[in-house]
Amino acid sequence: MPSYDTHTYDVLVIGAGGAGLRAAIEASAHGVSVGLVCKSLLGKAHTVMAEGGIAAALSYVDDRDNWKVHFADTMRGGQYLNNGRMAELHAKEAPERVLELEAWGALFDRTKDGRILQRNFGGHKYPRLVHVGDRTGLEMIRTLQDHGIYQGIAVHMECTITTLLKEEGRVVGAFGYEREKGRFLVFFAKAVILATGGIGRAYKITSNSWEYTGDGHALAFHAGAELMDMEFVQFHPTGMIWPPSVRGILVTEGVRGEGGILLNNQGRRFMFDDIPALYVNQTADNEEEGWRYTQGDKNARRPPELLTRDHVARCIVREIKEGRGTAHGGVLLDISWIKKKLPHAEDHIRKKLPGMYHQFLKLADIDITRQPMEVGPTTHYIMGGIRVDADTQMATVPGLFAAGECAAGLHGANRLGGNSLSDLLVFGKRAGEYAAQFAKENKSVTISGEHLDQYSREALRYFETEGADNSFQVQADLQDMMQDLVGIVRNEADMLRAVEELKKLKERAANVRVTGNREFNPGWHTALDLQNLLTVSEAVTLAALERKESLGAHFREDYPDRDEKSGKFNIVIRKSEEGWMELRQEALPELPAELQHIINEMK
Ligand code: FAD
């Protein structure tokens, strides 16, 4: 039996983005030993890319805001498919988590009288997003890392987990490899927290980086945990589309929050053409009112550009499909027009949106203070994920916890911008606390060497196959296929084709051939990531086929309306005894009367 570099902790956290770091800090604060593993260098998680802000009803800019309004906005945005308890905890606890971050050293933008400044974002009734220009994620990660340094957390960087270890019906650790050396590592832990982020790399056009291959979702599924709401993939309305090398890179919603408008190739502000019934009362019916809203006029309603992401993305797709798009297949997002309204507008734009200013200047040779940006939808976020208990974040397998983007429940059918960063803080903390508690109540369990040998053989098999394909090609074909057949507008015929294509891609992925050795070998890493991408792609496709209605981010052109008859349900996926994906519809539990009352009051 080969020997493995082995580490033992009370709590192992897989993922060092906002959720993982916050969980690790909390677990450590509860007096247990904590190991933290991440695929890339510490500080390079996805969270660092977050731009627009953290949603929290601090009510510093508009005193009408409070947790109840935030709760109602989150539920409306999620088309009421959200887990009500999670939405309640999130809205109630987000302000405290933000203030805690500030106490740990985060420097947020301020109001003139020195309070934390909050900005407008789609679907949020009042200005609610705490931010640092358009670099909020960087400040969040910097603060969490700085704070975490003093907590005695052991960090394992550039290490990918490939398997969760299970014994006695619970998760007891994880198996992985060092990306640089290719050596295998074993972690034993009394509790494991998954905080691995999203699945964006299953699609060709995405704002997500190479790390987002759905690892946590797949690890949990194979360990017997349930996945939920996998059909709900968020396509952010505004990604860069030109030049091709930058296609998909995010253009923050903050641009629209600061007054940016969407135009088609005829110069028409098309978002006024289609306002969903749920939002008619809250949406401006003329341009002047929309502008006043972005400038803080409390009597004005939000401009239609700040409707929820699912709706804005579909309106953009409609303009493009009906021939009113730009030459490169997008629409125009214009912030430079505010020159007509504000003195010193160019300085104002550079100050409020420094990242966007540099991003367009450097990557597309566009000066956004003078020219409009070309934008189109990009795969951004997954609302679905590992099913967890609302209070403790424990998955349906004991000893396994999940937080952040890889967990399901809070966002329902569509996430509001800014609600992810607050999700990471609120539920990262909770996952850390309850995993520590679980660790204190359970003993450490090791696992036989035979099992570990089997995991290492499985990981190394790609060096021995006779296949002709390489992992990059199969991954690219998968991304093309998901983009074309299970994208923003879906139908049954396409998705049945996707199911067939997935079978072929699985066969090819099982036989990809990796050359070279184990030391930093991207072909090998991609071969391993591919297995996760295929698992999550299958889950998304099967759940999207199962939901025969259009709801939130899931749009079926063959079922364009909501199915009122079958009522609200979640689609839950688990691994059958035979290893298949088993799907079931589960009726949504009734909301407690006091939460339902809040929703009714705010309608
Ligand atoms: P991440 O921050 O992605 O961290 C995942 C971690 O898991 C990483 O450390 C990774 O290395 C590790 N990992 C993954 N797989 C493995 C494995 N197999 N083994 C070991 N480690 C692994 N949301 C907002 O609320 N506001 C915003 O303004 C905002 N802006 C955004 C801008 C961009 C460009 C993008 C892409 C997203 C934005 N989001 C925003 C969404 C938000 O940033 C993410 O949803 C959030 O950061 C996810 O955090 P996380 O902690 O769940 O995962």
XYZ file of C-alpha atoms and ligand atoms in Angstrom:
656
model
C 0.000 0.000 0.000
C 1.452 3.423 -0.887
C 1.824 5.797 2.047
C -0.184 8.973 2.009
C 0.536 12.365 3.472
C -2.203 12.378 6.125
C -3.692 15.247 8.151
C -6.257 15.056 10.921
C -8.555 17.910 11.988
C -11.779 18.259 13.892
C -13.271 20.244 11.013
C -12.085 20.243 7.413
C -13.267 23.114 5.195
C -13.032 22.528 1.449
C -12.907 25.894 -0.318
C -11.371 29.195 0.743
C -13.751 31.757 -0.733
C -15.991 33.908 1.449
C -18.055 30.957 2.691
C -15.079 28.708 3.437
C -13.053 31.399 5.191
C -15.999 32.556 7.271
C -16.788 28.940 8.210
C -13.162 28.222 9.130
C -12.961 31.344 11.315
C -16.132 30.375 13.150
C -15.217 26.724 13.646
C -11.834 27.770 15.001
C -13.466 30.297 17.326
C -15.415 27.388 18.793
C -12.187 25.770 19.912
C -11.752 22.938 17.405
C -8.814 22.294 15.074
C -9.502 23.404 11.497
C -7.949 22.537 8.149
C -8.725 24.623 5.061
C -8.136 23.278 1.551
C -8.331 25.196 -1.719
C -7.685 24.455 -5.346
C -5.746 27.640 -6.037
C -3.674 30.044 -3.975
C -5.304 31.487 -0.886
C -6.989 34.737 -1.891
C -7.728 33.608 -5.435
C -11.211 32.239 -4.760
C -14.140 33.387 -6.779
C -15.277 35.714 -4.037
C -12.362 38.005 -4.834
C -13.978 38.761 -8.206
C -17.243 40.010 -6.676
C -17.860 43.541 -7.716
C -21.143 45.194 -6.813
C -21.561 44.612 -3.112
C -23.003 42.791 -0.102
C -26.761 43.034 0.478
C -27.693 43.868 4.062
C -30.624 45.911 5.377
C -28.543 48.330 7.430
C -30.892 51.158 6.369
C -28.083 53.719 6.384
C -29.085 55.269 3.066
C -32.833 54.713 3.255
C -34.344 54.363 6.707
C -37.398 52.557 5.349
C -35.290 49.451 4.870
C -35.310 46.598 7.389
C -34.914 42.804 7.459
C -38.553 42.261 6.552
C -38.234 44.207 3.290
C -35.005 42.356 2.465
C -36.717 39.040 3.230
C -39.713 39.916 1.022
C -37.434 41.100 -1.836
C -35.399 37.877 -1.674
C -38.526 35.729 -1.737
C -40.092 37.697 -4.613
C -36.835 37.523 -6.568
C -36.719 33.742 -5.993
C -40.332 33.415 -7.184
C -41.224 32.160 -3.671
C -39.390 28.904 -4.239
C -36.820 29.862 -1.609
C -36.429 28.107 1.702
C -38.304 30.633 3.872
C -36.288 29.944 6.996
C -33.007 30.526 5.153
C -34.342 33.752 3.657
C -35.421 34.869 7.124
C -32.070 34.062 8.775
C -30.204 35.694 5.909
C -32.160 38.949 6.045
C -31.995 39.124 9.838
C -28.306 38.275 10.232
C -26.690 39.966 7.221
C -26.381 43.409 8.889
C -24.587 41.924 11.903
C -22.213 39.979 9.647
C -21.349 43.120 7.666
C -20.683 45.151 10.803
C -18.515 42.329 12.105
C -16.533 42.442 8.866
C -16.094 46.173 9.348
C -14.908 45.592 12.911
C -12.343 43.155 11.497
C -10.993 45.907 9.254
C -13.054 46.099 6.051
C -13.099 49.619 4.623
C -16.371 50.246 2.822
C -17.371 53.335 0.839
C -18.987 55.956 3.085
C -21.880 58.410 2.988
C -21.056 62.109 3.381
C -21.844 61.848 7.095
C -19.499 58.877 7.538
C -21.853 55.926 7.554
C -21.512 52.858 5.316
C -22.762 53.758 1.837
C -25.286 51.420 0.205
C -26.133 51.215 -3.493
C -29.113 50.147 -5.572
C -29.214 46.729 -7.191
C -31.809 44.783 -9.185
C -34.784 43.505 -7.197
C -33.803 45.288 -3.967
C -36.447 47.824 -3.044
C -34.053 50.207 -1.281
C -30.320 50.957 -1.667
C -28.889 48.016 0.229
C -25.524 46.968 -1.200
C -22.534 47.705 0.989
C -19.581 48.121 -1.349
C -16.063 49.263 -2.078
C -16.312 50.812 -5.554
C -16.700 47.761 -7.770
C -14.114 45.702 -5.893
C -16.133 44.548 -2.902
C -15.075 40.888 -3.059
C -11.407 41.833 -2.821
C -12.011 43.749 0.399
C -14.089 40.925 1.801
C -11.464 38.268 1.126
C -8.643 40.502 2.341
C -10.464 41.117 5.618
C -11.406 37.478 6.192
C -7.880 36.315 5.428
C -6.305 38.927 7.685
C -8.652 37.975 10.480
C -8.301 34.233 9.833
C -4.502 34.386 10.120
C -4.851 34.760 13.881
C -7.170 31.800 14.286
C -4.624 29.004 13.899
C -6.226 27.558 10.774
C -3.998 25.151 8.801
C -4.175 26.026 5.103
C -3.478 23.585 2.240
C -3.247 25.564 -0.981
C -3.304 24.254 -4.558
C -4.857 21.022 -3.420
C -7.892 19.494 -5.140
C -10.230 17.164 -3.281
C -11.476 14.329 -5.482
C -13.434 12.145 -3.044
C -15.194 12.435 0.280
C -14.391 9.638 2.731
C -17.362 7.884 4.298
C -17.550 5.371 7.120
C -20.360 4.311 9.428
C -22.852 6.262 7.294
C -21.196 9.626 7.783
C -18.544 11.732 6.090
C -15.214 11.383 7.891
C -12.709 13.145 5.677
C -11.517 13.750 2.144
C -9.005 12.486 -0.386
C -7.206 14.736 -2.841
C -3.970 15.650 -4.575
C -1.451 18.480 -4.565
C -1.714 20.195 -7.917
C 1.955 21.092 -8.035
C 3.542 17.764 -7.168
C 0.685 15.421 -8.023
C 1.046 13.687 -4.649
C -2.044 12.348 -2.916
C -3.251 13.713 0.421
C -5.641 12.261 2.978
C -7.633 14.334 5.465
C -9.480 12.782 8.367
C -12.041 15.023 10.029
C -15.029 14.668 12.325
C -16.969 17.155 10.170
C -16.422 18.381 6.620
C -17.718 21.666 5.196
C -18.045 22.065 1.433
C -17.634 25.683 0.274
C -16.521 25.014 -3.283
C -18.587 27.598 -5.185
C -20.436 27.102 -8.479
C -20.557 25.282 -11.806
C -20.107 28.026 -14.420
C -17.453 26.131 -16.361
C -20.127 23.713 -17.554
C -20.989 26.484 -20.066
C -19.010 28.101 -22.843
C -19.857 31.705 -22.006
C -19.378 32.386 -18.327
C -18.186 34.956 -15.838
C -16.719 32.145 -13.747
C -13.056 31.160 -13.560
C -11.453 27.760 -14.210
C -12.093 26.608 -10.636
C -15.884 26.554 -10.997
C -16.310 22.954 -12.080
C -19.050 21.965 -9.629
C -16.692 19.887 -7.479
C -18.598 20.316 -4.224
C -21.919 19.481 -5.859
C -20.463 16.314 -7.371
C -18.541 15.291 -4.225
C -21.715 15.597 -2.155
C -23.837 13.739 -4.704
C -21.435 10.805 -4.843
C -21.288 10.736 -1.034
C -25.074 10.216 -1.019
C -26.197 13.771 -0.247
C -29.187 15.325 -2.002
C -28.971 18.116 -4.549
C -31.850 20.542 -5.050
C -33.011 23.215 -7.552
C -30.293 22.324 -10.077
C -32.396 23.601 -13.007
C -31.926 27.174 -11.804
C -28.769 28.519 -13.421
C -28.442 32.282 -13.422
C -27.477 33.935 -16.668
C -26.308 37.418 -15.733
C -27.675 39.913 -18.270
C -24.449 41.810 -18.766
C -21.231 40.082 -19.703
C -18.648 41.468 -22.125
C -19.084 40.148 -25.627
C -16.297 41.764 -27.612
C -13.469 41.034 -28.378
C -14.042 37.242 -28.383
C -11.176 36.587 -25.947
C -13.027 38.395 -23.153
C -16.504 37.078 -23.894
C -18.423 36.342 -20.690
C -16.413 38.535 -18.299
C -18.848 40.195 -15.951
C -20.070 43.776 -16.257
C -21.370 44.523 -12.788
C -24.994 45.342 -12.143
C -23.497 48.305 -10.297
C -23.314 50.038 -13.708
C -27.105 49.952 -13.905
C -27.345 50.795 -10.187
C -25.414 53.993 -10.924
C -27.794 54.948 -13.745
C -26.580 52.860 -16.727
C -29.275 52.172 -19.351
C -29.774 49.388 -21.894
C -30.308 50.276 -25.558
C -30.883 48.234 -28.711
C -29.324 48.959 -32.096
C -32.081 51.477 -32.803
C -31.174 53.450 -29.681
C -34.407 52.356 -27.988
C -34.444 51.840 -24.213
C -36.198 48.491 -24.585
C -36.474 47.576 -20.896
C -39.541 49.815 -20.617
C -41.346 47.522 -23.094
C -41.915 44.563 -20.759
C -42.449 44.905 -16.996
C -43.499 41.673 -15.193
C -46.761 41.827 -13.249
C -45.016 41.100 -9.914
C -42.983 44.295 -10.321
C -45.329 46.779 -12.031
C -46.026 48.677 -8.811
C -42.349 49.022 -8.006
C -41.050 50.047 -11.434
C -40.710 53.547 -12.881
C -42.930 54.213 -15.878
C -40.749 56.953 -17.339
C -37.045 57.649 -17.777
C -36.981 60.690 -15.515
C -38.411 58.769 -12.564
C -35.906 55.935 -13.120
C -33.023 58.404 -13.074
C -34.276 60.054 -9.899
C -34.374 56.624 -8.229
C -30.725 55.990 -8.997
C -29.913 59.372 -7.463
C -31.599 58.521 -4.180
C -35.035 60.099 -4.610
C -37.152 58.154 -2.141
C -40.362 58.983 -3.972
C -39.180 57.480 -7.263
C -39.476 53.849 -8.364
C -36.607 51.781 -9.781
C -35.807 51.908 -13.509
C -36.636 48.728 -15.458
C -32.899 48.021 -15.951
C -32.936 47.086 -12.257
C -35.555 44.370 -12.626
C -34.391 40.867 -11.673
C -31.551 39.282 -13.642
C -33.623 36.498 -15.205
C -36.019 39.021 -16.709
C -33.385 41.490 -17.924
C -31.394 38.643 -19.505
C -34.457 37.386 -21.395
C -35.304 40.888 -22.647
C -31.755 41.190 -24.011
C -32.024 37.784 -25.714
C -35.338 38.873 -27.266
C -33.786 42.045 -28.719
C -30.880 40.081 -30.182
C -33.088 37.288 -31.587
C -35.451 39.793 -33.197
C -32.605 41.506 -35.018
C -32.178 44.569 -32.827
C -28.804 43.525 -31.414
C -25.353 44.959 -32.116
C -23.004 43.670 -34.807
C -21.293 41.349 -32.305
C -24.573 39.917 -31.025
C -25.241 41.984 -27.909
C -26.979 45.175 -26.820
C -25.593 48.466 -25.522
C -25.133 49.407 -21.894
C -24.571 53.136 -21.567
C -23.419 54.947 -18.438
C -21.803 57.835 -20.366
C -25.274 59.360 -20.956
C -25.316 60.616 -17.352
C -23.157 63.506 -18.595
C -26.476 65.097 -19.539
C -27.506 64.928 -15.902
C -24.433 65.341 -13.720
C -21.585 67.843 -13.715
C -18.190 66.055 -13.599
C -19.876 62.830 -14.738
C -16.641 61.369 -16.112
C -14.899 61.644 -12.733
C -17.995 60.310 -11.042
C -18.033 57.187 -13.261
C -14.321 56.572 -12.737
C -14.773 56.877 -8.977
C -17.878 54.704 -8.712
C -16.866 52.073 -11.250
C -13.062 52.007 -11.335
C -12.869 48.291 -12.173
C -15.287 48.592 -15.084
C -13.504 51.677 -16.397
C -10.162 49.857 -16.525
C -11.672 46.553 -17.680
C -13.193 48.114 -20.814
C -10.270 50.426 -21.516
C -7.672 47.659 -21.261
C -9.619 44.754 -22.749
C -11.900 46.374 -25.325
C -10.394 49.823 -25.963
C -13.651 51.421 -24.839
C -13.778 54.469 -22.592
C -17.027 53.940 -20.682
C -17.159 57.589 -19.641
C -17.634 58.420 -23.332
C -18.857 55.292 -25.123
C -21.480 52.610 -24.481
C -20.415 49.028 -23.695
C -21.484 46.023 -25.754
C -22.982 43.383 -23.461
C -24.900 40.097 -23.504
C -25.903 37.357 -21.030
C -23.235 35.214 -19.381
C -23.535 32.130 -17.152
C -22.940 33.461 -13.682
C -24.327 31.582 -10.726
C -26.218 28.455 -9.720
C -29.108 28.781 -7.308
C -29.260 25.000 -6.931
C -26.834 22.930 -4.956
C -26.415 20.736 -1.927
C -29.567 20.467 0.140
C -28.910 21.678 3.671
C -30.733 22.204 6.925
C -31.585 25.912 7.143
C -30.220 26.483 10.626
C -27.181 24.197 10.750
C -26.201 23.893 7.059
C -25.817 20.131 7.465
C -26.411 18.171 4.272
C -28.570 15.050 4.169
C -25.497 12.935 5.020
C -24.307 13.308 8.646
C -20.970 15.031 9.128
C -21.232 16.882 5.820
C -22.029 20.604 5.784
C -22.252 23.049 2.884
C -22.266 26.832 2.600
C -22.088 29.502 -0.064
C -22.778 28.990 -3.742
C -22.537 25.189 -3.554
C -25.490 25.036 -1.127
C -29.145 25.355 -2.173
C -32.211 26.969 -0.664
C -31.756 30.669 -0.019
C -32.209 32.021 -3.518
C -35.068 29.898 -4.885
C -35.529 30.263 -8.632
C -33.403 33.388 -8.987
C -30.797 35.122 -6.839
C -30.786 38.879 -6.298
C -27.431 40.545 -6.855
C -25.543 41.122 -3.607
C -27.348 38.271 -1.860
C -24.476 35.890 -2.467
C -21.840 37.772 -0.500
C -24.254 38.121 2.417
C -25.163 34.418 2.035
C -21.466 33.494 2.408
C -21.131 35.461 5.628
C -24.392 34.385 7.239
C -24.317 30.708 6.325
C -20.538 30.354 6.348
C -20.654 31.371 9.992
C -23.504 28.982 10.726
C -21.797 26.075 8.947
C -18.610 26.687 10.972
C -20.495 26.844 14.240
C -22.552 23.686 13.720
C -19.723 21.690 12.167
C -17.647 22.482 15.267
C -20.515 21.338 17.438
C -20.847 18.119 15.422
C -17.104 17.539 15.718
C -17.280 17.884 19.492
C -20.058 15.317 19.656
C -18.479 12.704 17.355
C -15.331 10.624 17.308
C -12.683 10.571 14.637
C -12.902 7.595 12.267
C -10.176 6.446 9.881
C -10.659 4.538 6.689
C -8.958 1.440 5.321
C -5.873 1.739 3.121
C -7.606 -0.393 0.475
C -10.204 2.301 -0.060
C -7.532 4.967 -0.346
C -5.624 2.874 -2.896
C -8.781 2.547 -4.912
C -9.215 6.356 -4.964
C -5.633 6.868 -6.099
C -5.992 4.205 -8.837
C -9.170 5.900 -10.060
C -7.424 9.260 -10.219
C -4.418 7.845 -12.069
C -6.280 5.728 -14.612
C -6.195 8.517 -17.231
C -2.455 7.983 -17.643
C -3.168 4.442 -18.819
C -6.183 4.688 -21.141
C -5.874 4.099 -24.865
C -8.384 6.843 -25.782
C -7.668 9.313 -28.559
C -9.420 12.301 -26.947
C -7.764 14.830 -24.711
C -9.540 16.285 -21.683
C -9.540 19.884 -22.993
C -11.396 18.891 -26.152
C -14.067 16.947 -24.259
C -14.510 19.828 -21.820
C -14.889 22.314 -24.702
C -17.451 20.051 -26.405
C -19.403 19.758 -23.166
C -19.402 23.541 -22.724
C -20.616 24.094 -26.313
C -23.327 21.503 -25.864
C -24.637 22.935 -22.568
C -24.576 26.463 -23.978
C -26.580 25.415 -27.059
C -29.003 22.905 -25.574
C -29.531 23.749 -21.882
C -28.915 27.505 -21.938
C -30.997 30.532 -21.241
C -33.997 29.465 -23.387
C -34.770 25.732 -23.141
C -37.098 23.211 -24.744
C -37.720 19.492 -24.455
C -36.307 18.445 -27.830
C -32.991 20.211 -27.176
C -32.681 18.831 -23.681
C -33.439 15.263 -24.789
C -30.601 15.695 -27.250
C -28.458 16.984 -24.402
C -29.162 13.791 -22.427
C -27.938 11.715 -25.389
C -24.899 13.947 -25.868
C -24.051 13.631 -22.175
C -23.933 9.841 -22.508
C -21.428 10.128 -25.343
C -19.397 12.763 -23.519
C -19.258 10.563 -20.410
C -17.836 7.706 -22.454
C -15.270 9.990 -24.028
C -14.384 11.542 -20.646
C -13.844 8.108 -19.116
C -11.279 7.352 -21.798
C -9.420 10.623 -22.194
C -5.714 10.097 -22.426
C -3.336 12.087 -20.272
C 0.322 12.289 -21.156
C 3.313 13.487 -19.149
C 3.759 13.004 -15.418
C 1.845 13.949 -12.312
C 3.686 17.206 -11.579
C 1.525 20.204 -12.392
C -0.267 18.530 -15.275
C -3.273 20.606 -16.446
C -4.447 17.824 -18.795
C -4.755 15.475 -15.827
C -6.425 18.125 -13.642
C -8.961 18.770 -16.390
C -9.636 15.037 -16.815
C -10.546 14.886 -13.115
C -12.568 18.132 -13.160
C -14.481 16.830 -16.185
C -16.100 14.091 -14.117
C -17.581 16.752 -11.842
C -18.652 18.928 -14.746
C -20.463 15.960 -16.282
C -22.232 15.177 -13.001
C -23.508 18.721 -12.554
C -24.405 19.076 -16.248
C -26.501 15.934 -16.024
C -28.196 17.202 -12.863
C -28.991 20.575 -14.488
C -30.331 18.919 -17.655
C -32.493 16.309 -15.922
C -33.961 18.835 -13.495
C -34.610 21.290 -16.337
C -36.444 18.561 -18.276
C -38.467 17.671 -15.206
C -39.683 21.227 -14.586
C -42.326 21.738 -17.254
C -42.932 25.422 -16.632
C -41.041 28.701 -16.768
C -40.014 30.090 -13.430
C -37.271 32.514 -12.452
C -34.031 31.670 -14.197
C -35.512 28.529 -15.800
C -37.221 29.458 -19.069
C -38.898 26.820 -21.244
C -40.116 28.088 -24.602
C -42.364 25.006 -24.808
C -43.897 25.861 -21.400
C -43.557 29.651 -21.286
C -45.858 30.113 -18.279
C -45.784 29.184 -14.693
C -47.609 25.908 -13.925
C -50.139 27.074 -11.331
C -51.842 23.638 -11.221
C -48.987 21.564 -9.904
C -48.171 24.110 -7.206
C -44.719 24.967 -5.991
C -42.173 22.212 -5.668
C -38.446 21.675 -5.487
C -36.720 19.072 -7.603
C -34.500 16.919 -5.434
C -31.788 14.646 -6.860
C -29.990 11.777 -5.187
C -27.820 8.877 -6.251
C -29.737 5.613 -6.546
C -28.376 2.272 -5.332
C -27.395 1.538 -8.929
C -25.585 4.845 -9.262
C -28.188 6.709 -11.388
C -29.566 10.152 -10.744
C -32.935 9.758 -9.086
C -35.235 12.802 -9.307
C -38.306 13.589 -7.269
C -40.597 16.572 -6.907
C -41.074 17.695 -3.355
C -43.911 20.062 -2.438
C -42.690 23.267 -0.897
C -43.404 23.363 2.839
C -45.901 25.996 3.902
C -44.364 29.197 5.236
C -44.960 29.995 8.898
C -47.840 32.476 9.235
C -45.633 35.373 10.350
C -43.389 35.079 7.287
C -46.364 34.728 4.954
C -47.814 37.816 6.562
C -44.665 39.818 5.753
C -44.859 38.723 2.132
C -48.548 39.621 1.842
C -47.905 43.009 3.428
C -45.135 43.857 0.959
C -46.865 42.716 -2.235
P -15.673 30.752 -3.988
O -15.371 32.118 -3.556
O -15.647 30.470 -5.418
O -14.645 29.776 -3.376
C -14.615 28.424 -3.787
C -13.393 27.808 -3.180
O -13.471 26.404 -3.330
C -12.089 28.220 -3.844
O -11.132 28.417 -2.839
C -11.702 27.012 -4.683
O -10.331 26.902 -4.885
C -12.224 25.908 -3.795
N -12.480 24.631 -4.443
C -13.350 24.346 -5.431
N -13.309 23.039 -5.724
C -12.383 22.476 -4.905
C -11.865 21.169 -4.732
N -12.284 20.133 -5.462
N -10.902 20.973 -3.802
C -10.433 21.997 -3.055
N -10.896 23.256 -3.166
C -11.853 23.494 -4.086
N -22.156 38.159 -5.526
C -22.605 39.184 -4.752
O -23.333 38.976 -3.793
N -22.229 40.468 -5.034
C -21.425 40.776 -6.074
O -21.100 41.945 -6.265
C -20.952 39.707 -6.905
N -20.157 39.965 -7.967
C -19.650 38.910 -8.702
C -18.775 39.166 -9.747
C -18.233 38.121 -10.480
C -17.294 38.413 -11.611
C -18.591 36.792 -10.178
C -18.060 35.662 -10.964
C -19.467 36.535 -9.134
C -20.007 37.584 -8.393
N -20.879 37.340 -7.338
C -21.338 38.387 -6.576
C -21.158 35.989 -6.912
C -20.239 35.630 -5.757
O -18.978 36.218 -5.947
C -20.042 34.119 -5.620
O -21.281 33.489 -5.640
C -19.365 33.846 -4.291
O -18.169 34.553 -4.191
C -19.103 32.365 -4.092
O -18.387 32.234 -2.903
P -18.045 30.818 -2.303
O -17.327 31.057 -1.028
O -19.269 29.978 -2.284
O -17.066 30.201 -3.389
